[in-house]
PDB file of C-alpha atoms in Angstrom:
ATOM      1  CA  UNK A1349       9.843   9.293 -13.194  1.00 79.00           C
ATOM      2  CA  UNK A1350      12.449   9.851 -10.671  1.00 77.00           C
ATOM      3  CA  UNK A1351      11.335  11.768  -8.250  1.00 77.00           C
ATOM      4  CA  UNK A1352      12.942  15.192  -6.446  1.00 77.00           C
ATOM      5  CA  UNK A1353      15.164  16.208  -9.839  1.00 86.00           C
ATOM      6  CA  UNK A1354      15.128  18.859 -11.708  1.00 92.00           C
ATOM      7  CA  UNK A1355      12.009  18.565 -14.139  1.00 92.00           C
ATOM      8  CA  UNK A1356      10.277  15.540 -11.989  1.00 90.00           C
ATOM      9  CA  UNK A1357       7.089  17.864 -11.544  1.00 91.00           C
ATOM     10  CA  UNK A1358       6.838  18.767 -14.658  1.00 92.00           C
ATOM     11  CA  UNK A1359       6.731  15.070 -16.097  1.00 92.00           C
ATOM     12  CA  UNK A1360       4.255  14.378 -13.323  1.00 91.00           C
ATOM     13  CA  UNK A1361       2.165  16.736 -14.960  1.00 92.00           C
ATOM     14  CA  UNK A1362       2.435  16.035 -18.329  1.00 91.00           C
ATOM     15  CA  UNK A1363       1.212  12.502 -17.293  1.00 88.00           C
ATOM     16  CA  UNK A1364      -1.202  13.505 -14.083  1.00 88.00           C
ATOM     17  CA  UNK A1365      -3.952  15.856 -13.984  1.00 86.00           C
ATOM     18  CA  UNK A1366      -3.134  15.867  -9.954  1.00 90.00           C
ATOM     19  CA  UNK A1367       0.575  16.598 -10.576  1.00 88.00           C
ATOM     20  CA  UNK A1368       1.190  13.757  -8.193  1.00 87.00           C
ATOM     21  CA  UNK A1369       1.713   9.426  -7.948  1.00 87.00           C
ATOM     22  CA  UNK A1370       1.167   6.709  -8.246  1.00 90.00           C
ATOM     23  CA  UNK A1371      -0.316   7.392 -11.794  1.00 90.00           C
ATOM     24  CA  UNK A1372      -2.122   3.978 -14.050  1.00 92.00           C
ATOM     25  CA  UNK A1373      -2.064   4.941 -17.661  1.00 88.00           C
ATOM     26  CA  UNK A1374      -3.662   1.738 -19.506  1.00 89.00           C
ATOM     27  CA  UNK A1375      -4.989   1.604 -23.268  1.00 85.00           C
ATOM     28  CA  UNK A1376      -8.783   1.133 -23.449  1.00 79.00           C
ATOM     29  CA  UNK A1377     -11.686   0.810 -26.352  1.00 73.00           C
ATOM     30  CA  UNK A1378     -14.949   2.350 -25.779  1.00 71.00           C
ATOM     31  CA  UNK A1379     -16.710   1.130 -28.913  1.00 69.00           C
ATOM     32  CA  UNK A1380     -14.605   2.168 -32.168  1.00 68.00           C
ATOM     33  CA  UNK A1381     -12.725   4.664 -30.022  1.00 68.00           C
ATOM     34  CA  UNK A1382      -9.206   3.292 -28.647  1.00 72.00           C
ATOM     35  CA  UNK A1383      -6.963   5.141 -26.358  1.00 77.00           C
ATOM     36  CA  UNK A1384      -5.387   5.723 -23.056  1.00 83.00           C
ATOM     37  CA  UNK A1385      -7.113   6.501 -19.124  1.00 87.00           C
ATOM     38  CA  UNK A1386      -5.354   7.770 -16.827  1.00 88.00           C
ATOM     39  CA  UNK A1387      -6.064   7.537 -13.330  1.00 92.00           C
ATOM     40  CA  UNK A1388      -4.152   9.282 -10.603  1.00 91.00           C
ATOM     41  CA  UNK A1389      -5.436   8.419  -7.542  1.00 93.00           C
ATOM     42  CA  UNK A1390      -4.563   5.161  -5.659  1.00 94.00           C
ATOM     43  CA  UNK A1391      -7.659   3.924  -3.869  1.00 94.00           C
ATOM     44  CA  UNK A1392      -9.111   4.420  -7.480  1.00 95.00           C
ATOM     45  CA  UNK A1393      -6.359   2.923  -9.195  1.00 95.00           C
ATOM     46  CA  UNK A1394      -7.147  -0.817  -7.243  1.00 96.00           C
ATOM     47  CA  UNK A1395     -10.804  -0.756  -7.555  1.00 95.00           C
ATOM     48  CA  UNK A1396      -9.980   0.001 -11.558  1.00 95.00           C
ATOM     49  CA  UNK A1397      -7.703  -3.105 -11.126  1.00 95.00           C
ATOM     50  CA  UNK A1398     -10.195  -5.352  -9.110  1.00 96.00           C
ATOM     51  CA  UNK A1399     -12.971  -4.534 -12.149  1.00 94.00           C
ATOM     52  CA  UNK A1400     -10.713  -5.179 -14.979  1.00 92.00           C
ATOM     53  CA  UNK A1401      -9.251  -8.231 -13.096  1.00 94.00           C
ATOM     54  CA  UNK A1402     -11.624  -9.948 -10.890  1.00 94.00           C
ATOM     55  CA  UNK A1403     -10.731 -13.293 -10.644  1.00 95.00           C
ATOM     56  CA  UNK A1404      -7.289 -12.057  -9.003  1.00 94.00           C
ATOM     57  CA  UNK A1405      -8.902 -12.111  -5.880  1.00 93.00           C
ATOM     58  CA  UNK A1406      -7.618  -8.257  -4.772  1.00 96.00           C
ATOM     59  CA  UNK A1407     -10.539  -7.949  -2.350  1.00 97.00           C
ATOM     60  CA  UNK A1408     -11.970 -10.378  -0.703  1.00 95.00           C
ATOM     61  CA  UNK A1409     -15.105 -12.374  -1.638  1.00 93.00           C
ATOM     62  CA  UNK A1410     -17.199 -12.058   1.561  1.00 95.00           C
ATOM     63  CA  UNK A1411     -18.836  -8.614   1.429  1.00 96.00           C
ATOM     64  CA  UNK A1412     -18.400  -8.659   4.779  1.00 96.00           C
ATOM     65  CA  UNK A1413     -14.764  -9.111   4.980  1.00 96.00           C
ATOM     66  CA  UNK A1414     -14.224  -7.011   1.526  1.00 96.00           C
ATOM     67  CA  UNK A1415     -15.585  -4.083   3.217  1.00 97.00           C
ATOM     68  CA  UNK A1416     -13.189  -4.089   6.305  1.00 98.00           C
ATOM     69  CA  UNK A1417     -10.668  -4.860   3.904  1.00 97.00           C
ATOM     70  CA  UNK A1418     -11.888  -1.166   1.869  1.00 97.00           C
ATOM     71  CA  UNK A1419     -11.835   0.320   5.956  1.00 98.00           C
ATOM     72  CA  UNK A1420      -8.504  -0.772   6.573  1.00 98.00           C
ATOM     73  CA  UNK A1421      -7.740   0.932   2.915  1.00 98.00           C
ATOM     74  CA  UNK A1422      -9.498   3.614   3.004  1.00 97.00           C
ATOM     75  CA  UNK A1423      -8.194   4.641   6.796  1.00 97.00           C
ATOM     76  CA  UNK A1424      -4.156   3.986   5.414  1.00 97.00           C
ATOM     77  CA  UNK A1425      -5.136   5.874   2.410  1.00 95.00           C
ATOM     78  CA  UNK A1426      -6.149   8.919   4.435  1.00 92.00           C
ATOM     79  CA  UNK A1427      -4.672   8.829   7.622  1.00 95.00           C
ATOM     80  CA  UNK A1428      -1.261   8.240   9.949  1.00 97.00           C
ATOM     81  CA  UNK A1429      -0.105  11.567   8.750  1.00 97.00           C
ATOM     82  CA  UNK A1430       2.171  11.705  12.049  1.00 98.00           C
ATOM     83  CA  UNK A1431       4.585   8.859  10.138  1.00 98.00           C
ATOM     84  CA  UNK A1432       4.387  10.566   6.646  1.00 96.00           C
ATOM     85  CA  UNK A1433       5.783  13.514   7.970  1.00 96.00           C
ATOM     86  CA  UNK A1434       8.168  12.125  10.175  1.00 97.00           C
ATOM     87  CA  UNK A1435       9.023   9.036   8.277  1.00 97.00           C
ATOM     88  CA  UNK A1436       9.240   9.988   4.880  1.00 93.00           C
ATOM     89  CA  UNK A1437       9.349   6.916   2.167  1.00 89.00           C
ATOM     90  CA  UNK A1438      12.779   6.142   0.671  1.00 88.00           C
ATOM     91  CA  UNK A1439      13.676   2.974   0.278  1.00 86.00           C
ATOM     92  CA  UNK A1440      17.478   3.887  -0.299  1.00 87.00           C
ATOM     93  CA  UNK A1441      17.748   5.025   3.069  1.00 90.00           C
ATOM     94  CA  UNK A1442      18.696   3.222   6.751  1.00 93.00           C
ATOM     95  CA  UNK A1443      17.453   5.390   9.655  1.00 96.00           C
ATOM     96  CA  UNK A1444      16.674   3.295  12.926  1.00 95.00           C
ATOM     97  CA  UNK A1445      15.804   5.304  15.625  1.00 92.00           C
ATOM     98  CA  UNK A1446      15.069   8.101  13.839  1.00 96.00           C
ATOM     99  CA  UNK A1447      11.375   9.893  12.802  1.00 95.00           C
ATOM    100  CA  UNK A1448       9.612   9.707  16.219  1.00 95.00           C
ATOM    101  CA  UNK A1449       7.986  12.694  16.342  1.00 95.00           C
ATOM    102  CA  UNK A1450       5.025  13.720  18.402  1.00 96.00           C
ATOM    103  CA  UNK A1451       1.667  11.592  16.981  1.00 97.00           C
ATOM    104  CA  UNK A1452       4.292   9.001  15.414  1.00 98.00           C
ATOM    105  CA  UNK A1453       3.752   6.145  18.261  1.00 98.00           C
ATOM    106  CA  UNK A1454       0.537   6.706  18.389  1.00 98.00           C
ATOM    107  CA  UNK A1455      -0.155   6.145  14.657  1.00 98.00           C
ATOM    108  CA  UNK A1456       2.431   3.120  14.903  1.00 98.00           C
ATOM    109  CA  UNK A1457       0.105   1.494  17.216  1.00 98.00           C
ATOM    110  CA  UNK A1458      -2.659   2.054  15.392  1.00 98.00           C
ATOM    111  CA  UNK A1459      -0.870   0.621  12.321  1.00 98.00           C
ATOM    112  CA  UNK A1460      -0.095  -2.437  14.218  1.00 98.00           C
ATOM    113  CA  UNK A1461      -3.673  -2.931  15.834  1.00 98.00           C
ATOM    114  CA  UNK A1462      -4.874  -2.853  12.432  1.00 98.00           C
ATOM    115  CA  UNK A1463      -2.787  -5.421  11.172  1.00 97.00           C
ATOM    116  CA  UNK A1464      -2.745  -7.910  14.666  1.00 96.00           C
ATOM    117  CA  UNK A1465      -6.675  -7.726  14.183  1.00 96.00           C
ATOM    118  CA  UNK A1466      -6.997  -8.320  10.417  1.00 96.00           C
ATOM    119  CA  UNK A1467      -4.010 -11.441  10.720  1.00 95.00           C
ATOM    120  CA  UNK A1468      -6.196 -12.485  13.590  1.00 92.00           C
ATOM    121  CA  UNK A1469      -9.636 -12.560  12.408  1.00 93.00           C
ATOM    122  CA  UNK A1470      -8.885 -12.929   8.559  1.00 92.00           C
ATOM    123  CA  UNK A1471      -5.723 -14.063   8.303  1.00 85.00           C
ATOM    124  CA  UNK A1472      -4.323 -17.859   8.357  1.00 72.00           C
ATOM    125  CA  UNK A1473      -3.600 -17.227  12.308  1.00 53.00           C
ATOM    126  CA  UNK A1474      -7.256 -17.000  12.751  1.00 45.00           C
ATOM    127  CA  UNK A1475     -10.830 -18.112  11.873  1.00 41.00           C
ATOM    128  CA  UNK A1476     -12.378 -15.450  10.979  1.00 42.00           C
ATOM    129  CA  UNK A1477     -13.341 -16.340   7.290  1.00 44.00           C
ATOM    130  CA  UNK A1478     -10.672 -14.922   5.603  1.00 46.00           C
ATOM    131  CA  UNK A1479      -9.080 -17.200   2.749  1.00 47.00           C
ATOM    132  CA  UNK A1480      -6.535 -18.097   5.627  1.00 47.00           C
ATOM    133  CA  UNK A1481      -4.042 -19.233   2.325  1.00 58.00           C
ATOM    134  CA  UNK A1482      -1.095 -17.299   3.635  1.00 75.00           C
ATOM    135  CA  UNK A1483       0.739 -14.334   5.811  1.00 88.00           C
ATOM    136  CA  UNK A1484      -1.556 -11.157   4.638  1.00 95.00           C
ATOM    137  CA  UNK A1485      -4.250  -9.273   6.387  1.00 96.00           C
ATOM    138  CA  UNK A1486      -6.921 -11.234   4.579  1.00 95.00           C
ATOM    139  CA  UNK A1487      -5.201 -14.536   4.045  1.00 91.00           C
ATOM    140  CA  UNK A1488      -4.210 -14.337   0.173  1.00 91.00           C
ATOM    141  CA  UNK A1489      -2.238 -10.389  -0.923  1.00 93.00           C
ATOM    142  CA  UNK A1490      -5.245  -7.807  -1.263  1.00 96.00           C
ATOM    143  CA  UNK A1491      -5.326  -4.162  -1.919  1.00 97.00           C
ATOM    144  CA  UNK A1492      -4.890  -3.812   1.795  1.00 98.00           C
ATOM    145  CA  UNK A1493      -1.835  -5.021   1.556  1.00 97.00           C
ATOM    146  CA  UNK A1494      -0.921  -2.974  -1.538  1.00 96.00           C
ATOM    147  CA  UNK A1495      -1.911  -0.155   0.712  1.00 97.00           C
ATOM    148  CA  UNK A1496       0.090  -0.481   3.574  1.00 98.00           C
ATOM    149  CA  UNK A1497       3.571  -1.548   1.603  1.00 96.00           C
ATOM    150  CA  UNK A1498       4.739   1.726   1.658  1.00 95.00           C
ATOM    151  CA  UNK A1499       3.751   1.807   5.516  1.00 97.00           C
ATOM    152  CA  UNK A1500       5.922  -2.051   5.882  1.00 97.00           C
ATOM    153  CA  UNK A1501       8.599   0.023   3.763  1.00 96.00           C
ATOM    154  CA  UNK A1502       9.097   3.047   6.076  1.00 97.00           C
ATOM    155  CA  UNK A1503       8.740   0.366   9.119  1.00 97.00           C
ATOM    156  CA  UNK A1504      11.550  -1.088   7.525  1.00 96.00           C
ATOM    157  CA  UNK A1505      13.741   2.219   6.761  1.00 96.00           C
ATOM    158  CA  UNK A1506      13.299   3.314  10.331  1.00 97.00           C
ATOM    159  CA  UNK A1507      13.962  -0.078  12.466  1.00 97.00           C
ATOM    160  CA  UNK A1508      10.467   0.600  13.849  1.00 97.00           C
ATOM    161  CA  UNK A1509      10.085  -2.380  16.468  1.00 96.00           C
ATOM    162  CA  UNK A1510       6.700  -3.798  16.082  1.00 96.00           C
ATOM    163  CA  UNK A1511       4.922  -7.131  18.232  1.00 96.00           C
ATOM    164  CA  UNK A1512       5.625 -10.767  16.579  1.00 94.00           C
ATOM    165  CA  UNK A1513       2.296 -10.359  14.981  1.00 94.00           C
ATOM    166  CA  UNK A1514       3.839  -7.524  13.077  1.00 96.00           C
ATOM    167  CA  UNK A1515       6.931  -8.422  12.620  1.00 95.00           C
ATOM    168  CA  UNK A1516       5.660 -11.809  10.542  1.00 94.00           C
ATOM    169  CA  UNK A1517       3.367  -9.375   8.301  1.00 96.00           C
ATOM    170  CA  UNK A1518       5.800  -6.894   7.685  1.00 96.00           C
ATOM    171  CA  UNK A1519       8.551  -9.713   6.669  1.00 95.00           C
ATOM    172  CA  UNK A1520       5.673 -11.701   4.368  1.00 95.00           C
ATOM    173  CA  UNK A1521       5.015  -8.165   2.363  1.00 96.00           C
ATOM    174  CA  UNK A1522       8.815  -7.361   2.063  1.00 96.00           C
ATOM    175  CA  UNK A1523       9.809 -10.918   0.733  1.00 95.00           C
ATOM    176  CA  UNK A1524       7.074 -10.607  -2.009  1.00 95.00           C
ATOM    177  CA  UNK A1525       8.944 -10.897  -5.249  1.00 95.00           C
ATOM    178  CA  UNK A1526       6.943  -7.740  -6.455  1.00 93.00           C
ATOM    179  CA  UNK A1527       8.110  -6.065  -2.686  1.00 93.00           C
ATOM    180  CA  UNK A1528      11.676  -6.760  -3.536  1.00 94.00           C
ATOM    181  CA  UNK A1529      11.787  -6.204  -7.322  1.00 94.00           C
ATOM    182  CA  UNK A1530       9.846  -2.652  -6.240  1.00 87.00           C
ATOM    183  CA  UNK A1531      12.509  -1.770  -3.419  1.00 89.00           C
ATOM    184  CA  UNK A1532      15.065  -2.963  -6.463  1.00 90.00           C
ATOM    185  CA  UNK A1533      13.920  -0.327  -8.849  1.00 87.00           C
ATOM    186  CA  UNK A1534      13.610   2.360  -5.941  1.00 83.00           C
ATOM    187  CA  UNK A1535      17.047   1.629  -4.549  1.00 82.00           C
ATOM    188  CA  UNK A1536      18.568   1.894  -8.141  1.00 83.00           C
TER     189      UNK A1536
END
């Protein structure tokens, strides 16, 4: 649905009780009864996703670990409204230097100091008992990392300069093939 044309909220509605995205529409059976469920909220979207697929490994194993992995989620989910405002997501666009608006540093630092701690302690760069397999908050992709794409993607729109840490997590989330084939589609 592309958004911010003429009819967009209308089809968001005819799809979304919430009038909003990300929506997940997927077919179901319950018994003899087939049909579709729609779910309109993202934090609810991945945990349908980790139940219907859970050997994909979208949160980690540790229960532990898994449940700062739902923290960090939950806290992008719900928070760093400073850079929403300020920053708004478009992936067509190339503003450096622009969007720093009161609260907007402060949130970026945040942002970062989540992701320096998770790399550090979960991550390949550290011990921690992540699955230390590769360049993402938790070792392997997760649902954190779904979470803070758009965050990596408005980093990216706005030049905003980050610490090496940073700088390797935001590149390994915007070289994912499903990063670039989503920036792609957005662009087009």
């Amino acid at each position: 649905i592309p958004l911010w044309l003429p009819g967009a909220k209308e089809e968001i509605l005819s799809n979304s009780p919430a009038g909003k995205v990300p929506i997940l529409r997927h077919g179901y059976s319950l018994g003899n009864a087939l049909g579709d469920i729609v779910i309109w909220e993202s934090l609810a979207i991945c945990e349908y996703l980790a139940e219907q697929y859970p050997d994909a490994g979208l949160w980690p194993e540790d229960p532990a670990i898994r449940a700062v992995a739902r923290a960090v989620s939950h806290e992008m989910h719900g928070g760093f409204t400073a850079v929403r405002r300020a920053m708004p997501m478009n992936c067509r666009a190339s503003k450096p230097g622009k969007g720093m608006a009161d609260g907007v540093a402060d949130d970026i630092a945040r942002i970062t100091a989540i992701w320096r701690d998770c790399r550090d302690r979960f991550g390949s760069g550290g011990d921690g008992g992540g699955d230390g397999s590769g360049d993402f908050l938790f070792g392997g992709f997760t649902i954190a990392d779904a979470m803070f794409a758009p965050m990596v993607s408005r980093f990216a729109t706005y030049g905003v300069q980050t610490d090496p840490v940073s700088d390797r997590y935001r590149d390994a989330v915007l070289n994912l093939p499903s990063m670039r084939n989503w920036m792609d589609d957005s662009r087009a």
